[in-house]
């Protein structure tokens, strides 16, 4: 069966520090991968999605970036965090469309 | 924006009652999906209804889709305290490239 992992589960970082969140999927190959951010009490905002290794599409201009170095690995990064980057970050995978399966999320607090 | 909008934003009912949540969207879709999110957790897929379907059932869940009105509803029958969560609709719209656009969610509270 397929599983999706995200780490860390929680993170507290100072403004201006770098960020690296990792997402890995097991039990499938060539999945579509997605990064979302959810502000408190709000819906999900799609940040990045990828249909293959090295193929990244950005949905919202910001100081975040994403990379897909391996088929089942998706990384969200920032060189310098802003206060507004605080939120709940969710990774999801999809078998080439339709239903998306979400990881447990990372709660990021930027102070 | 193609974002779905859920209505109501919050809903509080007693255990055993039915809960109905509505979702409206703006453009033509391939499918519409409903997800559930328990507080502080990831989203769990509940049900998918395609644009050529009008109604779908899964256990205590019933979803309807009216493409002429660009709206969908999720009915949870005989609700339980464990159904307390936020519910989101998500649309896969034509030309969207396998991306989902999520609504703002309905917070459901089921009280004993």
Coordinates of C-alpha atoms in Angstrom, one line a residue:
Chain A
X1 CA 0.0 0.0 0.0
X2 CA 1.0 3.6 -0.5
X3 CA 2.1 5.9 2.3
X4 CA 3.2 9.5 2.5
X5 CA 5.6 10.9 5.0
X6 CA 6.3 14.5 6.0
X7 CA 8.9 15.8 8.4
X8 CA 9.4 17.5 10.7
X9 CA 5.9 17.5 12.2
X10 CA 6.4 20.9 13.9
X11 CA 9.1 23.5 13.4
X12 CA 9.8 26.9 15.0
X13 CA 12.2 29.1 13.0
X14 CA 13.4 32.7 13.4
X15 CA 12.7 35.2 10.6
X16 CA 15.5 35.2 8.0
X17 CA 16.5 31.5 8.6
X18 CA 16.4 28.9 5.9
X19 CA 13.7 26.2 5.6
X20 CA 13.7 22.7 4.3
X21 CA 10.6 20.5 4.5
X22 CA 10.6 17.0 3.1
X23 CA 7.9 14.8 1.7
X24 CA 8.4 11.2 0.6
X25 CA 5.9 8.7 -0.9
X26 CA 6.2 4.9 -0.7
X27 CA 4.6 2.2 -2.7
X28 CA 4.0 4.0 -6.0
X29 CA 6.0 5.3 -8.9
X30 CA 5.8 8.5 -10.9
X31 CA 3.2 10.2 -8.7
X32 CA 2.0 13.8 -9.1
X33 CA 3.2 15.6 -6.0
X34 CA 1.8 18.8 -4.4
X35 CA 2.7 21.3 -1.7
X36 CA -0.1 23.2 -0.1
X37 CA -0.2 25.8 2.7
X38 CA -3.1 26.3 5.0
X39 CA -3.4 29.4 7.2
X40 CA -5.2 29.1 10.5
X41 CA -8.9 28.4 9.9
X42 CA -8.6 28.7 6.2
X43 CA -8.7 26.5 3.1
X44 CA -5.7 25.1 1.2
X45 CA -3.5 27.2 -1.1
X46 CA -1.6 25.2 -3.7
X47 CA 2.0 26.3 -3.7
X48 CA 3.8 23.9 -6.1
X49 CA 3.1 20.8 -8.0
X50 CA 5.2 18.3 -9.9
X51 CA 4.4 15.7 -12.6
X52 CA 7.9 14.3 -12.7
X53 CA 11.5 14.5 -11.5
X54 CA 12.8 18.0 -12.0
X55 CA 9.4 19.3 -13.2
X56 CA 8.1 21.9 -10.8
X57 CA 5.2 24.3 -11.4
X58 CA 4.8 27.3 -9.1
X59 CA 1.3 28.6 -8.4
X60 CA 2.0 31.5 -6.1
X61 CA 5.0 33.9 -6.4
X62 CA 6.7 34.0 -3.0
X63 CA 10.0 33.3 -1.4
X64 CA 9.5 29.6 -1.3
X65 CA 10.8 27.1 -3.8
X66 CA 10.4 23.4 -4.4
X67 CA 12.5 20.6 -5.8
X68 CA 12.0 17.0 -6.8
X69 CA 15.4 15.3 -6.8
X70 CA 13.9 11.8 -6.9
X71 CA 10.7 10.3 -8.2
X72 CA 9.1 10.0 -4.8
X73 CA 10.7 12.9 -2.9
X74 CA 9.4 16.5 -2.8
X75 CA 11.2 19.2 -0.9
X76 CA 10.0 22.7 0.0
X77 CA 12.6 25.3 0.7
X78 CA 13.2 28.9 1.5
X79 CA 16.5 30.8 1.8
X80 CA 15.0 33.4 4.2
X81 CA 11.8 32.9 6.1
X82 CA 9.2 35.7 6.6
X83 CA 6.7 36.0 9.3
X84 CA 4.0 35.4 6.7
X85 CA 5.4 32.0 5.9
X86 CA 3.9 30.6 9.1
X87 CA 1.2 28.0 8.5
X88 CA 0.4 24.4 8.1
X89 CA 2.2 22.8 5.1
X90 CA 0.7 19.8 3.5
X91 CA 2.2 17.5 0.9
X92 CA 0.0 15.3 -1.2
X93 CA 0.4 12.8 -4.0
X94 CA -1.9 11.6 -6.8
X95 CA -1.7 8.7 -9.2
X96 CA -1.7 10.9 -12.2
X97 CA -4.8 12.9 -11.4
X98 CA -8.1 12.6 -9.6
X99 CA -7.9 11.8 -5.8
X100 CA -5.1 13.3 -3.8
X101 CA -3.7 11.6 -0.7
X102 CA -2.3 13.9 2.0
X103 CA 0.5 13.6 4.4
X104 CA 0.2 14.5 8.1
X105 CA 1.5 18.0 7.6
X106 CA 4.2 20.3 9.1
X107 CA 3.2 23.1 11.4
X108 CA 5.7 26.0 10.8
X109 CA 5.9 28.9 13.2
X110 CA 8.2 31.8 12.1
X111 CA 9.0 34.1 15.0
Chain B
X1 CA -10.9 32.6 -9.2
X2 CA -12.2 29.0 -9.5
X3 CA -12.2 28.5 -5.8
X4 CA -15.1 26.6 -4.3
X5 CA -17.1 28.2 -1.6
X6 CA -18.6 26.1 1.2
X7 CA -21.7 27.0 3.0
X8 CA -22.2 27.2 5.9
X9 CA -18.8 28.2 7.3
X10 CA -19.7 26.5 10.6
X11 CA -22.4 24.0 11.6
X12 CA -23.3 22.6 15.0
X13 CA -25.7 19.7 15.3
X14 CA -26.7 17.0 17.8
X15 CA -25.6 13.4 17.4
X16 CA -28.0 11.4 15.3
X17 CA -29.0 14.4 13.2
X18 CA -28.1 14.9 9.5
X19 CA -25.6 17.4 8.4
X20 CA -25.7 19.1 5.0
X21 CA -22.9 21.2 3.5
X22 CA -22.9 23.0 0.2
X23 CA -20.2 23.9 -2.2
X24 CA -20.4 26.3 -5.1
X25 CA -17.8 26.8 -7.9
X26 CA -17.3 29.0 -10.9
X27 CA -16.0 27.1 -13.9
X28 CA -16.6 23.8 -15.7
X29 CA -15.1 20.8 -13.9
X30 CA -13.9 17.3 -14.5
X31 CA -14.8 16.2 -11.0
X32 CA -15.5 17.4 -7.6
X33 CA -14.2 15.9 -4.4
X34 CA -14.9 16.1 -0.7
X35 CA -12.2 15.9 1.9
X36 CA -12.3 15.8 5.7
X37 CA -9.7 17.3 8.1
X38 CA -9.6 16.6 11.8
X39 CA -8.0 19.5 13.7
X40 CA -4.3 19.8 13.0
X41 CA -4.2 16.8 10.8
X42 CA -3.9 16.1 7.1
X43 CA -6.9 15.8 4.8
X44 CA -8.6 12.5 4.1
X45 CA -10.4 11.9 0.9
X46 CA -14.1 11.1 1.3
X47 CA -15.7 10.9 -2.1
X48 CA -15.3 11.9 -5.8
X49 CA -18.1 12.7 -8.1
X50 CA -17.5 13.2 -11.8
X51 CA -19.1 15.9 -13.9
X52 CA -21.4 13.3 -15.7
X53 CA -22.7 12.0 -12.3
X54 CA -25.5 13.5 -10.3
X55 CA -25.4 11.6 -7.1
X56 CA -23.1 9.3 -5.3
X57 CA -23.2 7.4 -2.0
X58 CA -20.5 6.0 0.3
X59 CA -21.7 4.6 3.7
X60 CA -23.4 7.5 5.5
X61 CA -22.3 10.0 2.9
X62 CA -24.4 11.2 0.0
X63 CA -23.0 13.7 -2.5
X64 CA -25.0 15.4 -5.2
X65 CA -23.7 17.5 -8.1
X66 CA -25.6 20.0 -10.2
X67 CA -23.4 21.2 -13.0
X68 CA -26.0 23.6 -14.3
X69 CA -25.9 25.5 -10.9
X70 CA -22.2 24.7 -10.4
X71 CA -22.9 23.4 -6.9
X72 CA -22.6 20.3 -4.8
X73 CA -23.8 19.1 -1.5
X74 CA -22.5 16.7 1.0
X75 CA -25.0 15.0 3.4
X76 CA -23.8 13.1 6.4
X77 CA -26.6 11.0 7.8
X78 CA -27.0 9.9 11.4
X79 CA -24.0 12.0 12.5
X80 CA -21.7 10.9 15.3
X81 CA -19.4 12.9 17.5
X82 CA -16.5 11.4 15.5
X83 CA -17.7 13.2 12.5
X84 CA -16.6 16.5 14.1
X85 CA -14.1 18.0 11.6
X86 CA -13.7 20.5 8.8
X87 CA -15.0 19.5 5.4
X88 CA -13.6 20.8 2.2
X89 CA -14.8 20.5 -1.4
X90 CA -12.2 20.5 -4.1
X91 CA -12.7 21.0 -7.8
X92 CA -10.6 19.6 -10.7
X93 CA -11.5 22.1 -13.3
X94 CA -11.2 21.8 -17.1
X95 CA -7.7 22.7 -18.2
X96 CA -6.5 22.7 -14.6
X97 CA -3.8 20.1 -15.2
X98 CA -4.7 17.6 -12.5
X99 CA -4.7 20.4 -9.9
X100 CA -7.4 20.7 -7.2
X101 CA -8.8 24.0 -6.1
X102 CA -10.0 23.8 -2.5
X103 CA -12.8 25.8 -0.9
X104 CA -12.6 27.5 2.5
X105 CA -14.3 24.6 4.3
X106 CA -17.2 24.0 6.7
X107 CA -16.5 23.3 10.3
X108 CA -18.9 20.7 11.6
X109 CA -19.3 20.1 15.3
X110 CA -21.4 17.1 16.4
X111 CA -22.4 17.3 20.0
X112 CA -23.5 14.4 22.3

